[in-house]
Coordinates of C-alpha atoms in Angstrom, one line a residue:
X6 CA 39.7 -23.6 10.0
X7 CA 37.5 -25.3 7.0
X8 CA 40.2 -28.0 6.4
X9 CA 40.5 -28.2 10.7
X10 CA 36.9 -28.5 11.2
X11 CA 36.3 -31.3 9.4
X12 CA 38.4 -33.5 11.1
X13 CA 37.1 -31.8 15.0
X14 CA 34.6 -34.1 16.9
X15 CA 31.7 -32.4 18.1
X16 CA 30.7 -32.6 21.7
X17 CA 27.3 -31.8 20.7
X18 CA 26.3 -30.3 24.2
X19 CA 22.7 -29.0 23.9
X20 CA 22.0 -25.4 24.1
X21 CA 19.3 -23.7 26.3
X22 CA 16.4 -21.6 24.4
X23 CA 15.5 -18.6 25.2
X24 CA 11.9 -20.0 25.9
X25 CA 13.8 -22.8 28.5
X26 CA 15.6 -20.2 30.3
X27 CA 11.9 -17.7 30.7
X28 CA 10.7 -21.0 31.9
X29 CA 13.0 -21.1 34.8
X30 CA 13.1 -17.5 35.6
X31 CA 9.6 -17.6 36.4
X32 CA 8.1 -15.3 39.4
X33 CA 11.5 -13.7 40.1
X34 CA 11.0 -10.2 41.1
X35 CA 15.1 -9.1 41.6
X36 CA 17.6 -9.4 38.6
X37 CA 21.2 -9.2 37.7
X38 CA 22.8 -9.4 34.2
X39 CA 26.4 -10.8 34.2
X40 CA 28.6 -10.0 30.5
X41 CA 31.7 -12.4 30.6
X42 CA 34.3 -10.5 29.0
X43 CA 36.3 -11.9 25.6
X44 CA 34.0 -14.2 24.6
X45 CA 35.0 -17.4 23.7
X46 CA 38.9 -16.3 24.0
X47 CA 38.3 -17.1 27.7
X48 CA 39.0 -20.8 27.7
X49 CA 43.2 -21.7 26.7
X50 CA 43.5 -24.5 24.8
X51 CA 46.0 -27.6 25.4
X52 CA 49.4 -27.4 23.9
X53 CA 48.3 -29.9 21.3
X54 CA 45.7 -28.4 20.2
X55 CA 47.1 -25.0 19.4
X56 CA 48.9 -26.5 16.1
X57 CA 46.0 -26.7 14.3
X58 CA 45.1 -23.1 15.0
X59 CA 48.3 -22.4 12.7
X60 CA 48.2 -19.4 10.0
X61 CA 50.6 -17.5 8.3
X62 CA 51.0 -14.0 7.3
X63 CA 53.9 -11.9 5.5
X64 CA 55.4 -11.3 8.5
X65 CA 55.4 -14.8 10.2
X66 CA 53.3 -18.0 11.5
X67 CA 51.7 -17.9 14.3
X68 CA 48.6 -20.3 16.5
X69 CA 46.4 -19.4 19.1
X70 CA 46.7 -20.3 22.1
X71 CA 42.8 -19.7 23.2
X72 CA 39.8 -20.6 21.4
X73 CA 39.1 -19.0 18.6
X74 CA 35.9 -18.1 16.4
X75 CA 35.8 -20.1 13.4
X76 CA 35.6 -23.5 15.7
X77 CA 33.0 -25.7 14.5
X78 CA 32.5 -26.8 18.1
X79 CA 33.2 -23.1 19.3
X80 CA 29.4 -22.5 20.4
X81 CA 29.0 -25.4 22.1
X82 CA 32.2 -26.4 24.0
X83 CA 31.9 -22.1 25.3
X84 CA 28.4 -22.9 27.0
X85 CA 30.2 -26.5 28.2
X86 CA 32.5 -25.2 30.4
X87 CA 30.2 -22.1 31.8
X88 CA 27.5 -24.6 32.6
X89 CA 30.0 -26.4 34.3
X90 CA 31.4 -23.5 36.3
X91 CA 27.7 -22.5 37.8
X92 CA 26.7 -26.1 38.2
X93 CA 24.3 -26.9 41.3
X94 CA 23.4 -23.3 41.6
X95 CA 20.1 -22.3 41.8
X96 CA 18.3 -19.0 40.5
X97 CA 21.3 -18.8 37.6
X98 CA 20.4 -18.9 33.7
X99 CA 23.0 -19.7 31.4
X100 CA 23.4 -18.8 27.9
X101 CA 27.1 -18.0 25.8
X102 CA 28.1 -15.2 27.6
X103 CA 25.2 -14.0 29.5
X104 CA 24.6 -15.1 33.1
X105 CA 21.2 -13.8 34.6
X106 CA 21.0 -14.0 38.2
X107 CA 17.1 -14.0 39.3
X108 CA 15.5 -14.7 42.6
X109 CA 11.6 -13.8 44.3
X110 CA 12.9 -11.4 47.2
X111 CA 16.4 -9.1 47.4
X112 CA 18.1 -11.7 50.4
X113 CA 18.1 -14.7 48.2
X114 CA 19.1 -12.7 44.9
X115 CA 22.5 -10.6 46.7
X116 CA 23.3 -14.7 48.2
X117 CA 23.0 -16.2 44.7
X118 CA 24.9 -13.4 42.7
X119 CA 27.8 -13.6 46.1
X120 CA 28.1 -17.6 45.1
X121 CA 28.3 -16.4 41.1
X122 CA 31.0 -14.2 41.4
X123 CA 32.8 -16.1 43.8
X124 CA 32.4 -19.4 41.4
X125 CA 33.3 -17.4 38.6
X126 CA 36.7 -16.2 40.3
X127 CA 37.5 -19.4 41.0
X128 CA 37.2 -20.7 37.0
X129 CA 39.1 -17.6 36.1
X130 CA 36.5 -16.0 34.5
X131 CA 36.3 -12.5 34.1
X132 CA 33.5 -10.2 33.8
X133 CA 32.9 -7.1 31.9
X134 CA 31.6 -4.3 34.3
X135 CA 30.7 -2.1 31.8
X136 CA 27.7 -4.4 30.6
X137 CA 26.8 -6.0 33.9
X138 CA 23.8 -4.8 35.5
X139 CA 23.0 -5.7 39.3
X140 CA 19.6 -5.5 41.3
X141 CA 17.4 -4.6 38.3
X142 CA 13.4 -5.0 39.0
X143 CA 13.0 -4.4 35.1
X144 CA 15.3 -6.6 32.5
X145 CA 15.8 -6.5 29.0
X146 CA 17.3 -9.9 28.3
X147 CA 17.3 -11.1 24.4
X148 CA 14.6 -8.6 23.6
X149 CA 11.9 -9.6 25.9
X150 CA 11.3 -7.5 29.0
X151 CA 11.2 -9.6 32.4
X152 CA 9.8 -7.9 35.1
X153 CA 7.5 -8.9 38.5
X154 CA 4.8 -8.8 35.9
X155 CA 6.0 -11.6 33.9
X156 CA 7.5 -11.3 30.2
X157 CA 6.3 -8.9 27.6
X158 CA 7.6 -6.5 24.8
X159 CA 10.4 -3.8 25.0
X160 CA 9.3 -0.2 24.4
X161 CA 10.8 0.2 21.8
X162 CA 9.4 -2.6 19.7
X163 CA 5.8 -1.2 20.8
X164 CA 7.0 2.1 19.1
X165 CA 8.5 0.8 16.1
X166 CA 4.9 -1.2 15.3
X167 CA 2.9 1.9 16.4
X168 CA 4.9 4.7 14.4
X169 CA 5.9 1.8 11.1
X170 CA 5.2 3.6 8.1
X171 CA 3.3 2.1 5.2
X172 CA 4.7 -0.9 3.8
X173 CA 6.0 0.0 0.1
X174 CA 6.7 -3.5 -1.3
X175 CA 5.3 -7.1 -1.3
X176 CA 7.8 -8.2 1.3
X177 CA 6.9 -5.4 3.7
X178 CA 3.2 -6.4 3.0
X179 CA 3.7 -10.1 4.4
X180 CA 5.5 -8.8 7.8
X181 CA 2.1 -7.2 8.8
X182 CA 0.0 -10.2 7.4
X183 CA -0.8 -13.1 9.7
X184 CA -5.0 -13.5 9.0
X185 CA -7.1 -16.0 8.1
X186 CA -10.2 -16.0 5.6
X187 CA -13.4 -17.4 6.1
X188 CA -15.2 -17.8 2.9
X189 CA -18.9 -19.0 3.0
X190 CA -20.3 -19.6 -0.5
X191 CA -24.1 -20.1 -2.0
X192 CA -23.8 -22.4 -4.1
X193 CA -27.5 -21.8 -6.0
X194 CA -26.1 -18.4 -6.8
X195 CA -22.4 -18.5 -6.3
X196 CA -22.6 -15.1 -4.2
X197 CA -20.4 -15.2 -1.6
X198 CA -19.2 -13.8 1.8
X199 CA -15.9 -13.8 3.2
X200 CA -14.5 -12.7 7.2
X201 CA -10.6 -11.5 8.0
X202 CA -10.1 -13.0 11.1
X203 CA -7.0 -13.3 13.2
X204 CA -8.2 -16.5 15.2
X205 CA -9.9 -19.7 13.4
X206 CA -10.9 -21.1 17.1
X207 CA -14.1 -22.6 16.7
X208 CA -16.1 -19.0 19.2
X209 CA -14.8 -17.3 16.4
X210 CA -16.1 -19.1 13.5
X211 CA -19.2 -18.9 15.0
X212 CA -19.5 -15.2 16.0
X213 CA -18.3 -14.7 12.0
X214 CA -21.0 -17.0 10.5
X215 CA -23.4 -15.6 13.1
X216 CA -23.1 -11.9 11.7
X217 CA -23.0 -13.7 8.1
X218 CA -26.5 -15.2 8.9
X219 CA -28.1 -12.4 10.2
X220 CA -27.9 -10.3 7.0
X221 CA -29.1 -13.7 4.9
X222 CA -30.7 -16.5 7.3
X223 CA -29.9 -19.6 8.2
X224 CA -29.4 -22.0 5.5
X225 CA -30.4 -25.5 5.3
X226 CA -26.9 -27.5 5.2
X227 CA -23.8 -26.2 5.3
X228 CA -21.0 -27.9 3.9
X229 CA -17.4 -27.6 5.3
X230 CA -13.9 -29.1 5.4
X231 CA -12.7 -31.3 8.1
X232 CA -11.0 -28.2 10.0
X233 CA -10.9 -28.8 13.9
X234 CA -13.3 -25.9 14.4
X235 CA -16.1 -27.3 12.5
X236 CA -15.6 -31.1 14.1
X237 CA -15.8 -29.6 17.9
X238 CA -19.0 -30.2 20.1
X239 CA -19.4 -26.3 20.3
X240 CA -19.7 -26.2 16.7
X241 CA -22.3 -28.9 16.2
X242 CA -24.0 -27.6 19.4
X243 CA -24.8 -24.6 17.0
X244 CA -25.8 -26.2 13.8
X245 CA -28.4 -28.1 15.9
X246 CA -29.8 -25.8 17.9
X247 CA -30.4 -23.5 15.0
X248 CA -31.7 -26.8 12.7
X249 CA -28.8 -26.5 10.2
X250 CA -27.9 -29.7 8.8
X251 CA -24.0 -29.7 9.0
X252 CA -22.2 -31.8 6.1
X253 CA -18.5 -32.4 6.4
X254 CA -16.3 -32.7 3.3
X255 CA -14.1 -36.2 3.0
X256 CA -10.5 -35.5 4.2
X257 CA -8.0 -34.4 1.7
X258 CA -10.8 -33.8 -1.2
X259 CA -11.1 -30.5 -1.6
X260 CA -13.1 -31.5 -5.2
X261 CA -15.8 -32.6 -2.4
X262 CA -16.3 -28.8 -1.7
X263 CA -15.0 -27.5 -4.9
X264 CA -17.2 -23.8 -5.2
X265 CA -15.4 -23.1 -2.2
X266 CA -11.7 -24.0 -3.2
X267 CA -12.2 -22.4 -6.3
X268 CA -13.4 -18.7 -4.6
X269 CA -10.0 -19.7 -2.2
X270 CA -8.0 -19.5 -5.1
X271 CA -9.1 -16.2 -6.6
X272 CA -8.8 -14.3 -3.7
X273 CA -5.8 -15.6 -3.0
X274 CA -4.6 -14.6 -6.6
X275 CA -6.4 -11.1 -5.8
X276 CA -4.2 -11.2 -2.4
X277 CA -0.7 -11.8 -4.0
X278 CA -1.6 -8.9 -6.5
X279 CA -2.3 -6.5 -4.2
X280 CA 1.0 -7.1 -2.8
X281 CA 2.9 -7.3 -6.1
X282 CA 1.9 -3.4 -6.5
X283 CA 2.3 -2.6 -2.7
X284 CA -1.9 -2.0 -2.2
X285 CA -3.7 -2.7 0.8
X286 CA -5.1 -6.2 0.0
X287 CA -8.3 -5.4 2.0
X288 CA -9.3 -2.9 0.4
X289 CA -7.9 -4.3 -3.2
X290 CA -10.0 -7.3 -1.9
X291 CA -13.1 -5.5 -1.3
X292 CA -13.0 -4.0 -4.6
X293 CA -12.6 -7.7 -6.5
X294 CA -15.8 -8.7 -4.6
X295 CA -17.8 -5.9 -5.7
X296 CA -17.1 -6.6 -8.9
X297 CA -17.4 -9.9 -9.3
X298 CA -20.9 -10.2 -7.6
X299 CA -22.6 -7.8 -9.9
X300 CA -21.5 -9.5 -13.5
X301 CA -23.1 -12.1 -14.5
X302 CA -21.8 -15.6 -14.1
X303 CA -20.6 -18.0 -17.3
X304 CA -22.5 -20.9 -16.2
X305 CA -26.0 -19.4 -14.8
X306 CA -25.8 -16.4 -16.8
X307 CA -26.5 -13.9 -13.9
X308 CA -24.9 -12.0 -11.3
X309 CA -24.3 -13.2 -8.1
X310 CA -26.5 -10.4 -6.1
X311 CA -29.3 -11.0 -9.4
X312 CA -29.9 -14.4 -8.2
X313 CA -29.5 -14.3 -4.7
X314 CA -31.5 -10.6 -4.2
X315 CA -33.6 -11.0 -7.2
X316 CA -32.6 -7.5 -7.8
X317 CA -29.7 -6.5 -10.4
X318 CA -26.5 -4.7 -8.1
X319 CA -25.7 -1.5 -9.8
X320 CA -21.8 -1.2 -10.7
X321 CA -19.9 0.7 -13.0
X322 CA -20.3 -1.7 -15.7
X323 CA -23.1 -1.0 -18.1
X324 CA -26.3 -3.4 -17.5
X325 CA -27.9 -4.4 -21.2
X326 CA -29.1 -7.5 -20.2
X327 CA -32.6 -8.9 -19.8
X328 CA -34.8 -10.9 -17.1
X329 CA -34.8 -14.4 -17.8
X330 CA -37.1 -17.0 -15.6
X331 CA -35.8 -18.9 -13.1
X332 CA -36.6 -22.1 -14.3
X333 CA -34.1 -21.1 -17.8
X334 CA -31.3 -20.6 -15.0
X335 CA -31.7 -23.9 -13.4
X336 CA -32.0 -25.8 -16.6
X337 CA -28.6 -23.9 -17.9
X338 CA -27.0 -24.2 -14.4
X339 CA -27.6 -28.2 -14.8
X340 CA -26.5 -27.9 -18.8
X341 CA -23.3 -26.6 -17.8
X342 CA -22.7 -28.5 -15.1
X343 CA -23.7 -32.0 -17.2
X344 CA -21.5 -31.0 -20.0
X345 CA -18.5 -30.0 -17.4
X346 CA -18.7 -33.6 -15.5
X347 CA -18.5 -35.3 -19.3
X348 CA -15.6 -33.4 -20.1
X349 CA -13.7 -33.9 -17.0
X350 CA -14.2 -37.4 -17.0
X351 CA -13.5 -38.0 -20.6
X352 CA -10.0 -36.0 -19.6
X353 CA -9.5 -38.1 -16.5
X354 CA -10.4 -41.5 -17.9
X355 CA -13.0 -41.6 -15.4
X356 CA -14.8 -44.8 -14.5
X357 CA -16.9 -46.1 -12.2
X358 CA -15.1 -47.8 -8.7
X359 CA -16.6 -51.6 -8.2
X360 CA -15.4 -51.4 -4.3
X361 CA -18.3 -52.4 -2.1
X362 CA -18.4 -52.8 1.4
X363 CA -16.9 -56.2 2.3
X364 CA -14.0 -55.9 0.0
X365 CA -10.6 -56.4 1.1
X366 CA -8.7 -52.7 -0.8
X367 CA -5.2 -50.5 -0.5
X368 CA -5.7 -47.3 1.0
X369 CA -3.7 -44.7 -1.1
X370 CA -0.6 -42.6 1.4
X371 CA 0.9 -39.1 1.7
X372 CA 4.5 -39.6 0.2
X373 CA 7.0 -38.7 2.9
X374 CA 10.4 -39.6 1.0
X375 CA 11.5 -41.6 -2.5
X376 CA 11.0 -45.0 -1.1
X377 CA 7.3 -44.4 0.0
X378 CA 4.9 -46.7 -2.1
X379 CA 1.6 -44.9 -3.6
X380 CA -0.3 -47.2 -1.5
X381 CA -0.2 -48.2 2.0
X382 CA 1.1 -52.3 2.2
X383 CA -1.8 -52.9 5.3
X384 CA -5.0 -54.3 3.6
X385 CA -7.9 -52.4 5.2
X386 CA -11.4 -53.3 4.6
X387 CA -14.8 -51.9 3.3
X388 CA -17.1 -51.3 6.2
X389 CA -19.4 -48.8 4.5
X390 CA -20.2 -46.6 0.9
X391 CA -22.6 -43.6 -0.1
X392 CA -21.7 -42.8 -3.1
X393 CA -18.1 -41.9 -4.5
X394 CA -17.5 -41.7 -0.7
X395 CA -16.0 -45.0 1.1
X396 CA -15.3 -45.7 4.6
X397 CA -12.6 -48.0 5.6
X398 CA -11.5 -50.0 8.6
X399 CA -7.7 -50.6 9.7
X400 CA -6.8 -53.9 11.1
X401 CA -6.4 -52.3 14.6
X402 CA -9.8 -50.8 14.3
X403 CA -8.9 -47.3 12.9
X404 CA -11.8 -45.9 10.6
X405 CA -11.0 -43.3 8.0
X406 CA -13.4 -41.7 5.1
X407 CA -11.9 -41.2 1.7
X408 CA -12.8 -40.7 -1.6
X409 CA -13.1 -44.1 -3.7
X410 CA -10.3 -42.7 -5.8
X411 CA -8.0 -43.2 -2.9
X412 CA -8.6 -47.1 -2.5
X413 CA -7.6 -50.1 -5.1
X414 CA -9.2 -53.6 -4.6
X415 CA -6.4 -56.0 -2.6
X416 CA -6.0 -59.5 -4.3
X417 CA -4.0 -62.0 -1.6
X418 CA -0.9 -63.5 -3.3
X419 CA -2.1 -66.8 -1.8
X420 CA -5.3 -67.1 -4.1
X421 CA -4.5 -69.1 -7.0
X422 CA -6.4 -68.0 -10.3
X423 CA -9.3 -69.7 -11.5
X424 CA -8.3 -72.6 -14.7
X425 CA -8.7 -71.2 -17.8
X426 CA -11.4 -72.1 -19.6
X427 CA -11.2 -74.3 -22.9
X428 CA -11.3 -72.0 -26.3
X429 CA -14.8 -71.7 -27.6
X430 CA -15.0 -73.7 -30.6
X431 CA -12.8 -75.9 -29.2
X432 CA -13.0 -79.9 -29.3
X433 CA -11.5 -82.3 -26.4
X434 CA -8.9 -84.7 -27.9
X435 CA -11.2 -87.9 -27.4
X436 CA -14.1 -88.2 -29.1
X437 CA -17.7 -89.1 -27.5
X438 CA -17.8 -92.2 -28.3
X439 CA -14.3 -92.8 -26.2
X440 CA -12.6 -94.2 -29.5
X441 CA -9.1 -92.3 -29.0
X442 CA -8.0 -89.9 -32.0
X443 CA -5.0 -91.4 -34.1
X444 CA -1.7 -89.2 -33.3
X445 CA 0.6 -88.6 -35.9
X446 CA 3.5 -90.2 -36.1
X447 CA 7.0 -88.4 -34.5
X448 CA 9.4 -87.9 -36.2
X449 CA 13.0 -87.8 -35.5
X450 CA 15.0 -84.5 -35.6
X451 CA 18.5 -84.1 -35.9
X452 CA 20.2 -81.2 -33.8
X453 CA 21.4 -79.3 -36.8
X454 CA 17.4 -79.0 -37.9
X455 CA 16.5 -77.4 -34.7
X456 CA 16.7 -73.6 -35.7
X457 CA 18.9 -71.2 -33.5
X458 CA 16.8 -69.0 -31.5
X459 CA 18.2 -65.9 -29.8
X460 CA 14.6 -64.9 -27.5
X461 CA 11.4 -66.3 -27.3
X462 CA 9.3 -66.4 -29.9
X463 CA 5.2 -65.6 -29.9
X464 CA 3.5 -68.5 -30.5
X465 CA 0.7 -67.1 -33.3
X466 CA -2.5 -68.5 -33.6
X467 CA -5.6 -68.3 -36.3
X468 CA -8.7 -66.6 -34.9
X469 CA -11.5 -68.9 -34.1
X470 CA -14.0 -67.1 -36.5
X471 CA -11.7 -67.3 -39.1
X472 CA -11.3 -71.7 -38.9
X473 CA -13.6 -71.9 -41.7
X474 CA -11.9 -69.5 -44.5
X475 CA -8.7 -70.0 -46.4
X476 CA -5.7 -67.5 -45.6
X477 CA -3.1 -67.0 -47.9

């Protein structure tokens, strides 16, 4: 049927999820499960059509004369035609070749499954007994349990969860994955903390940074993305009542918060190996953070724990190393961080942006296919600035924050460019006086002395500073 199927026109009838038909089955206490029997070889198909079902074996050719699997159109012409045949009756949920009948009391159910059956014999559809089940107060339909309680899991998935052995590869790994990681960084000491949690709602964010506070204190700011936990009013709520001054990061620039991206990615990378080797990442986890807050970090030369404690955390490495004052690690902190920014901006090209408020720029734009331009075509304007950080205002009001990378200066096509100024060194044509300059003489050309040219040529000029020196 490859060859048949591309020349079959789809009905495209839509079919119900299993989420739709939960929907409707809600607070039904009585079930019945209906199994039509054949599947889609219950429906004939027209004498025309049957010639394209053609196919030959050694022994003959032969068509069908009902439809077949292999239909592109199959699926959805099948639930067609039993939709059709249980229109306009209520409590009934439709889907291939199931047919749940459902009601809220035992009268209504037996009235609805009588209509059912009797619709059914009329269509000359027939039913498999051996897989219909009538006046059930407990259904397993599609894997989910319906009962007067509502929907939940079958016993048997519970068991297989409870009694799963220990996952023995990566893959395995992932299927029992599903947290999130909260990562709250010092940056004076780069010790940090992390959470597992299963929920980022913003209670518990809070309840996580709460325990993380108790063991340290509050801080003084705290820095975060623009995640929709840390922008709701119970989360500023708690940064003021406990005086923290809560800083939010400008949207997609993670460089804004970059201590924190960069701990992200390495345990992250710590994650995926623990996987790799089929470890428990927590614990694989813990380990990497016990390690890495007791040696000492490349740019303030001490550990984590050192810094933060002002006590050296014992490890299995040997410790050889001296106490140094804490004015040396500020000093080398800003050292490495100076010599860092030059390098990165001599890499980058980085300059500084001339966009003030007032100016008229291009916002830069996620690219959502190959015709999308870098830059969005509505001019928006400069409204306010503190420091690489700009904020910019829509033509329809909208305000957005982004990072002065993300904006060009806009120059209207309609402004016509200032008149270019006359050479220095330069002298008008007319003298002061206003005697006019004697022109030279024209001369006549003939068409064979104009020289052939095949593109433009660059019309070359001799410096200014070199008018008063002889070239050869």
């Amino acid at each position: 049927m490859r060859q048949a199927n591309l020349a079959i026109i789809r009905e495209r009838y839509p079919i119900p999820t299993v989420d739709e038909l939960l929907q409707g089955m809600n607070g039904s206490v009585v079930f019945s499960k209906l199994d039509l029997k054949w599947g889609y070889h219950q429906l004939e198909l027209t004498p025309e059509s049957r010639e394209i079902t053609t196919f030959a074996i050694h022994n003959g050719v032969y068509r069908y004369k009902r439809l077949l699997f292999g239909v592109s159109s199959a699926s959805e012409q099948y639930q067609h035609e039993i939709a059709a045949a249980l229109a306009g009756i209520e409590g009934v949920e439709n889907i291939s070749d199931d047919v749940i009948v459902h009601a809220r009391d035992q009268e209504t159910h037996d009235k609805r499954l009588h209509t059912v059956m009797k619709r059914l014999e009329e269509s000359g559809l027939t039913l498999n007994p051996d897989k219909c089940q009538f006046n059930m107060d407990r259904l397993v339909f599609m894997g989910i349990l319906l009962s007067e309680k509502g929907i939940g899991p079958t016993e048997e998935r519970v068991r297989a969860v409870s009694e799963a052995r220990e996952p023995e590869n990566a893959s395995e790994v992932r299927s029992f994955l599903g947290h999130s990681i909260l990562v709250v960084v010092d940056y004076y000491s780069r010790y940090y903390e992390y959470d597992v949690l299963t929920s980022t709602t913003t209670t518990k964010v809070i309840d996580s940074l709460e325990s993380i506070f108790s063991r340290h204190g509050l801080p003084v700011t705290l820095r975060s993305d623009q995640g929709p936990q840390f922008k709701s009013e119970e989360f500023s709520n708690y940064c003021e009542s406990n005086g923290i001054k809560h800083v939010k990061t400008t949207p997609r620039w993670a460089q804004a918060n970059g201590e924190v991206e960069r701990q992200n990615a390495l345990l992250l990378k710590r994650i995926r190996i623990a996987e790799s080797e089929g470890l428990d990442w927590k614990r694989e986890l813990r380990k990497y953070v016990t390690v890495y807050r007791s040696i000492d970090h490349a740019t303030t030369g001490k550990s984590p724990a050192e810094l933060l404690f002002n006590r050296k955390m014992r490890g299995k490495l040997p410790d050889i190393s001296t106490a140094q004052a804490d004015l040396e690690v500020r000093d080398r902190d800003a050292e490495q961080k100076g010599k860092s920014k030059i390098y990165a901006d001599e890499r980058r090209g980085a300059k500084y942006s001339d966009v003030d408020i007032g100016d008229t720029v291009l916002v830069k734009q996620e690219k959502t296919d190959k015709l999308t331009t870098p830059f969005n075509t509505t001019p928006h304007k400069v409204v306010g600035k503190a420091g690489s950080q700009v904020v910019v205002e829509s033509p329809m009001g909208a305000r957005y924050s982004r990072n002065t990378t993300w904006v060009k200066k806009y120059t209207s096509a309609h402004e016509t460019p200032a008149e270019e100024e006359t050479p220095q060194g330069a002298e008008d044509s007319t003298p002061n006086d206003g005697t006019p300059v004697a022109q030279a003489p024209e001369q006549s050309i003939t068409n064979s002395e104009i020289p052939e040219t095949q593109r433009p040529q660059r019309v070359k000029r001799l410096p200014q500073k070199l008018a008063d020196f002889v070239i050869k």
